[in-house]
Amino acid sequence: PNSMIVLEGAPWQRIRKIGMKALQKQKLDPMVPYVTSTCQKAIDHHFTTSAPVEMHDVMSAITFDAFHQFAYEMDMNCVGGERQELLHACKELGEVLSRRARIPFEMLWKLPLASNRDADQYYNIMRKDIGEIYEARVSAIQKGEVGEGVLDHLLTASQEEDPKNQMTKEEIMDQIATFFFGSFDTTGNTLAMALNHLALHPEVQEELAASLSDVDLSTQTSASLAQLELLVAVVEETNRLTPTAPAFPRTALRDTSICGGKYTVKKGAACILDWS
């Protein structure tokens, strides 16, 4: 409820100011070695035998672990089989958010349905985890142990503000949840779909592997990765063919005619825009 993507007016301006200050202190380059080391751990754990592997589950675990290292400087080791209840809850919440984005009618989310009760249960599991991490990082910062994770930057940026403008614990936790769902499920799905496309086009897979054979990915930065043309092309084509966000909700601000006047969208109407 306190996420900067749903707030409006003065509350949005206050939280966005702090969020932008925190993100300006955060560098994306550390994410590259986090992902590389997590991928290597996943390879060692899942691909040492010929047993079949559910790639979407593996990719979800990789992005989950990489995000937690990036945001909290903590290794959850989901690729190694730990924290599976939390990983499952976050994956299910991702599905819930996707369904609700397609049918954005809040009254439906409050009905006494099994799906809504499950969503509340998954949310509470995730919230408990974020709360524990929040308290741990606050305690560390109070001891002078400020890290480079997103949460530490958000906490310190808030403390630099006038007390009346500082973010509450609930507001900070909601921003971290927003960052998480903006990167976890989308990245995991993109990686899984990229591997699927490569499996369907083995000639491209072989060409990509050859182009990366002499590249030490653990030393790469976001800038140097952008120079790997075939890798960039594979990612962009994956997003073109199977976008992770093929539709998004909007509310009509005024009566609008579409399709040459054939249909009228009334002011205030909830709309789903499909750009896939």
Coordinates of C-alpha atoms in Angstrom, one line a residue:
P1 CA 0.0 0.0 0.0
N2 CA 3.0 2.4 0.5
S3 CA 4.8 1.5 -2.7
M4 CA 5.9 4.4 -4.8
I5 CA 4.3 2.9 -7.8
V6 CA 0.8 3.3 -6.3
L7 CA 1.1 6.4 -4.2
E8 CA 0.1 9.8 -5.6
G9 CA 0.7 13.5 -4.7
A10 CA 2.8 14.6 -1.8
P11 CA 3.3 11.1 -0.3
W12 CA 4.7 9.9 -3.7
Q13 CA 7.0 12.9 -4.0
R14 CA 8.4 12.4 -0.5
I15 CA 9.1 8.7 -0.9
R16 CA 10.3 9.1 -4.5
K17 CA 12.8 11.7 -3.3
I18 CA 14.3 9.3 -0.7
G19 CA 14.2 6.4 -3.1
M20 CA 16.0 8.2 -5.8
K21 CA 18.7 9.4 -3.4
A22 CA 19.2 5.8 -2.2
L23 CA 19.3 4.3 -5.8
Q24 CA 21.8 7.0 -6.9
K25 CA 24.2 5.6 -4.3
Q26 CA 23.7 2.0 -5.5
K27 CA 25.8 0.7 -8.3
L28 CA 24.5 -2.0 -10.6
D29 CA 28.0 -3.5 -11.4
P30 CA 28.1 -5.6 -8.2
M31 CA 25.0 -7.5 -9.5
V32 CA 27.1 -9.0 -12.3
P33 CA 29.4 -11.1 -10.1
Y34 CA 26.5 -11.9 -7.8
V35 CA 24.6 -13.5 -10.7
T36 CA 27.7 -15.2 -12.1
S37 CA 28.6 -16.8 -8.8
T38 CA 25.0 -17.8 -8.2
C39 CA 24.8 -19.4 -11.6
Q40 CA 27.9 -21.3 -11.0
K41 CA 26.5 -22.6 -7.7
A42 CA 23.3 -23.6 -9.5
I43 CA 25.4 -25.5 -12.1
D44 CA 27.3 -27.3 -9.4
H45 CA 24.1 -28.2 -7.5
H46 CA 21.7 -29.1 -10.3
F47 CA 23.7 -30.1 -13.4
T48 CA 26.2 -32.6 -12.3
T49 CA 24.0 -35.5 -13.4
S50 CA 21.7 -36.2 -16.4
A51 CA 18.6 -35.9 -14.2
P52 CA 15.9 -33.6 -15.7
V53 CA 15.7 -30.1 -14.2
E54 CA 12.8 -27.6 -14.2
M55 CA 14.6 -24.6 -15.6
H56 CA 12.0 -22.0 -14.4
D57 CA 12.5 -23.2 -10.8
V58 CA 16.3 -22.9 -11.1
M59 CA 16.2 -19.5 -12.7
S60 CA 13.8 -18.3 -10.0
A61 CA 16.2 -19.5 -7.3
I62 CA 19.2 -17.8 -9.1
T63 CA 17.4 -14.4 -9.3
F64 CA 16.1 -14.8 -5.8
D65 CA 19.6 -15.3 -4.4
A66 CA 21.2 -12.7 -6.6
F67 CA 18.6 -10.1 -5.5
H68 CA 19.1 -10.8 -1.8
Q69 CA 22.9 -10.4 -2.2
F70 CA 22.4 -7.1 -4.1
A71 CA 19.7 -5.7 -1.8
Y72 CA 20.7 -7.1 1.6
E73 CA 24.2 -8.5 1.1
M74 CA 22.9 -11.8 2.3
D75 CA 23.2 -15.2 0.6
M76 CA 19.9 -17.1 0.9
N77 CA 21.3 -20.2 -0.9
C78 CA 18.0 -21.1 -2.5
V79 CA 19.9 -22.7 -5.3
G80 CA 21.4 -25.0 -2.7
G81 CA 18.0 -26.0 -1.4
E82 CA 17.6 -23.6 1.6
R83 CA 14.7 -21.2 2.3
Q84 CA 12.4 -23.1 0.0
E85 CA 9.2 -22.1 1.8
L86 CA 10.1 -18.4 1.3
L87 CA 11.0 -18.9 -2.4
H88 CA 7.8 -20.8 -3.0
A89 CA 5.8 -18.0 -1.3
C90 CA 7.4 -15.3 -3.5
K91 CA 6.9 -17.3 -6.7
E92 CA 3.2 -17.7 -5.9
L93 CA 2.9 -14.0 -5.0
G94 CA 4.4 -13.2 -8.4
E95 CA 1.6 -15.2 -10.0
V96 CA -1.0 -13.4 -7.8
L97 CA 0.3 -10.0 -8.8
S98 CA 0.2 -11.0 -12.5
R99 CA -3.4 -12.2 -12.3
R100 CA -4.5 -9.1 -10.4
A101 CA -2.7 -6.8 -12.9
R102 CA -4.8 -8.4 -15.6
I103 CA -8.0 -8.1 -13.6
P104 CA -7.5 -4.9 -11.5
F105 CA -10.6 -4.9 -9.5
E106 CA -9.7 -4.6 -5.8
M107 CA -13.0 -5.8 -4.5
L108 CA -12.3 -9.2 -6.0
W109 CA -9.1 -9.5 -4.0
K110 CA -11.0 -9.2 -0.7
L111 CA -13.6 -11.9 -1.4
P112 CA -13.4 -14.9 1.0
L113 CA -11.8 -17.2 -1.6
A114 CA -9.2 -19.9 -1.2
S115 CA -6.9 -18.1 -3.7
N116 CA -7.1 -14.8 -1.7
R117 CA -6.4 -16.6 1.6
D118 CA -3.4 -18.3 0.0
A119 CA -2.2 -15.0 -1.3
D120 CA -2.5 -13.5 2.2
Q121 CA -0.5 -16.4 3.6
Y122 CA 2.3 -16.1 1.0
Y123 CA 2.4 -12.3 1.7
N124 CA 2.8 -12.8 5.4
I125 CA 5.7 -15.3 4.9
M126 CA 7.5 -12.7 2.7
R127 CA 6.7 -9.8 5.0
K128 CA 8.1 -11.7 8.0
D129 CA 11.3 -12.3 6.1
I130 CA 11.7 -8.7 5.0
G131 CA 10.9 -7.5 8.6
E132 CA 13.7 -9.7 10.0
I133 CA 16.2 -8.4 7.5
Y134 CA 15.1 -4.9 8.2
E135 CA 15.7 -5.2 11.9
A136 CA 19.1 -6.8 11.3
R137 CA 20.2 -4.0 9.0
V138 CA 18.9 -1.3 11.3
S139 CA 20.9 -2.9 14.2
A140 CA 24.0 -3.1 12.0
I141 CA 23.8 0.5 10.9
Q142 CA 23.3 1.7 14.5
K143 CA 26.7 0.0 15.2
G144 CA 28.3 1.8 12.3
E145 CA 28.3 -1.2 10.0
V146 CA 26.8 0.4 6.9
G147 CA 26.8 -1.9 3.8
E148 CA 26.4 -1.3 0.1
G149 CA 23.0 -3.0 -0.3
V150 CA 19.9 -1.3 -1.5
L151 CA 18.2 -1.5 2.0
D152 CA 21.2 0.1 3.7
H153 CA 21.2 3.0 1.2
L154 CA 17.4 3.4 1.7
L155 CA 17.7 3.5 5.5
T156 CA 20.6 6.0 5.5
A157 CA 18.9 8.2 2.8
S158 CA 15.8 8.3 5.0
Q159 CA 17.8 9.2 8.1
E160 CA 19.3 12.2 6.2
E161 CA 15.9 13.8 5.8
D162 CA 14.0 16.1 8.2
P163 CA 12.4 13.8 10.8
K164 CA 8.9 14.6 9.6
N165 CA 9.8 13.5 6.0
Q166 CA 11.6 10.3 7.0
M167 CA 10.1 7.0 5.8
T168 CA 8.5 4.7 8.3
K169 CA 9.4 1.0 8.7
E170 CA 6.3 0.0 6.7
E171 CA 7.1 2.4 3.9
I172 CA 10.7 1.2 3.6
M173 CA 9.6 -2.5 3.6
D174 CA 7.0 -1.7 0.9
Q175 CA 9.7 -0.2 -1.3
I176 CA 12.0 -3.2 -0.9
A177 CA 9.1 -5.5 -1.8
T178 CA 8.5 -3.3 -4.9
F179 CA 12.1 -3.5 -6.0
F180 CA 12.0 -7.3 -5.4
F181 CA 9.0 -8.0 -7.5
G182 CA 10.2 -5.7 -10.2
S183 CA 13.4 -7.8 -10.6
F184 CA 12.8 -11.3 -9.2
D185 CA 10.0 -12.8 -11.3
T186 CA 10.7 -10.8 -14.4
T187 CA 14.4 -11.7 -14.5
G188 CA 13.8 -15.4 -13.7
N189 CA 11.1 -15.7 -16.4
T190 CA 13.4 -13.9 -19.0
L191 CA 16.3 -16.2 -18.2
A192 CA 14.1 -19.3 -18.5
M193 CA 12.6 -18.2 -21.8
A194 CA 16.0 -17.3 -23.2
L195 CA 17.2 -20.8 -22.5
N196 CA 14.0 -22.2 -24.1
H197 CA 14.6 -20.2 -27.2
L198 CA 18.2 -21.2 -27.4
A199 CA 17.2 -24.9 -27.0
L200 CA 14.9 -24.5 -30.0
H201 CA 17.7 -22.8 -32.0
P202 CA 20.8 -24.9 -31.3
E203 CA 22.8 -23.1 -34.0
V204 CA 22.4 -19.8 -32.1
Q205 CA 23.1 -21.6 -28.8
E206 CA 26.4 -22.9 -30.2
E207 CA 27.3 -19.5 -31.7
L208 CA 26.6 -17.7 -28.4
A209 CA 28.6 -20.3 -26.4
A210 CA 31.6 -19.8 -28.8
S211 CA 31.4 -16.0 -28.5
L212 CA 31.5 -16.2 -24.7
S213 CA 34.1 -19.0 -24.5
D214 CA 37.0 -16.5 -23.7
V215 CA 34.9 -14.1 -21.6
D216 CA 35.3 -14.2 -17.8
L217 CA 31.7 -13.2 -16.8
S218 CA 32.7 -12.8 -13.2
T219 CA 34.8 -9.7 -14.1
Q220 CA 32.2 -8.0 -16.3
T221 CA 30.5 -4.7 -15.7
S222 CA 27.1 -3.5 -17.0
A223 CA 29.0 -1.5 -19.6
S224 CA 31.3 -4.3 -20.8
L225 CA 28.3 -6.7 -21.0
A226 CA 26.6 -4.2 -23.4
Q227 CA 29.5 -4.8 -25.8
L228 CA 28.8 -8.5 -26.1
E229 CA 26.6 -8.0 -29.2
L230 CA 25.3 -11.6 -29.6
L231 CA 24.4 -11.9 -25.9
V232 CA 22.5 -8.6 -26.0
A233 CA 20.7 -9.7 -29.2
V234 CA 19.6 -12.9 -27.6
V235 CA 18.2 -11.1 -24.5
E236 CA 16.5 -8.5 -26.7
E237 CA 14.9 -11.1 -29.0
T238 CA 13.7 -13.0 -25.9
N239 CA 12.0 -9.9 -24.6
R240 CA 10.5 -9.3 -28.0
L241 CA 9.1 -12.8 -28.5
T242 CA 8.1 -13.5 -24.9
P243 CA 7.9 -10.2 -22.9
T244 CA 7.6 -10.6 -19.2
A245 CA 5.0 -7.8 -18.9
P246 CA 2.8 -8.2 -22.0
A247 CA 0.0 -6.0 -20.6
F248 CA -0.5 -3.3 -18.0
P249 CA -3.5 -1.6 -16.4
R250 CA -4.5 2.0 -16.8
T251 CA -7.5 4.1 -15.9
A252 CA -9.1 6.4 -18.5
L253 CA -8.8 10.1 -17.5
R254 CA -11.5 11.2 -19.9
D255 CA -14.0 9.7 -22.4
T256 CA -12.0 8.4 -25.3
S257 CA -13.0 7.0 -28.7
I258 CA -10.9 4.2 -30.1
C259 CA -10.9 2.1 -33.3
G260 CA -12.1 5.1 -35.4
G261 CA -14.9 5.9 -33.1
K262 CA -16.3 2.4 -33.0
Y263 CA -15.9 2.1 -29.2
T264 CA -16.0 4.6 -26.4
V265 CA -14.0 4.2 -23.2
K266 CA -15.7 6.1 -20.4
K267 CA -13.8 8.3 -18.0
G268 CA -12.7 6.2 -14.9
A269 CA -12.9 2.9 -16.8
A270 CA -10.2 0.3 -15.9
C271 CA -8.4 -0.8 -19.0
I272 CA -5.8 -3.5 -19.8
L273 CA -3.4 -2.5 -22.5
D274 CA -1.9 -5.5 -24.3
W275 CA 1.2 -4.5 -26.3
S276 CA 2.5 -8.0 -26.9

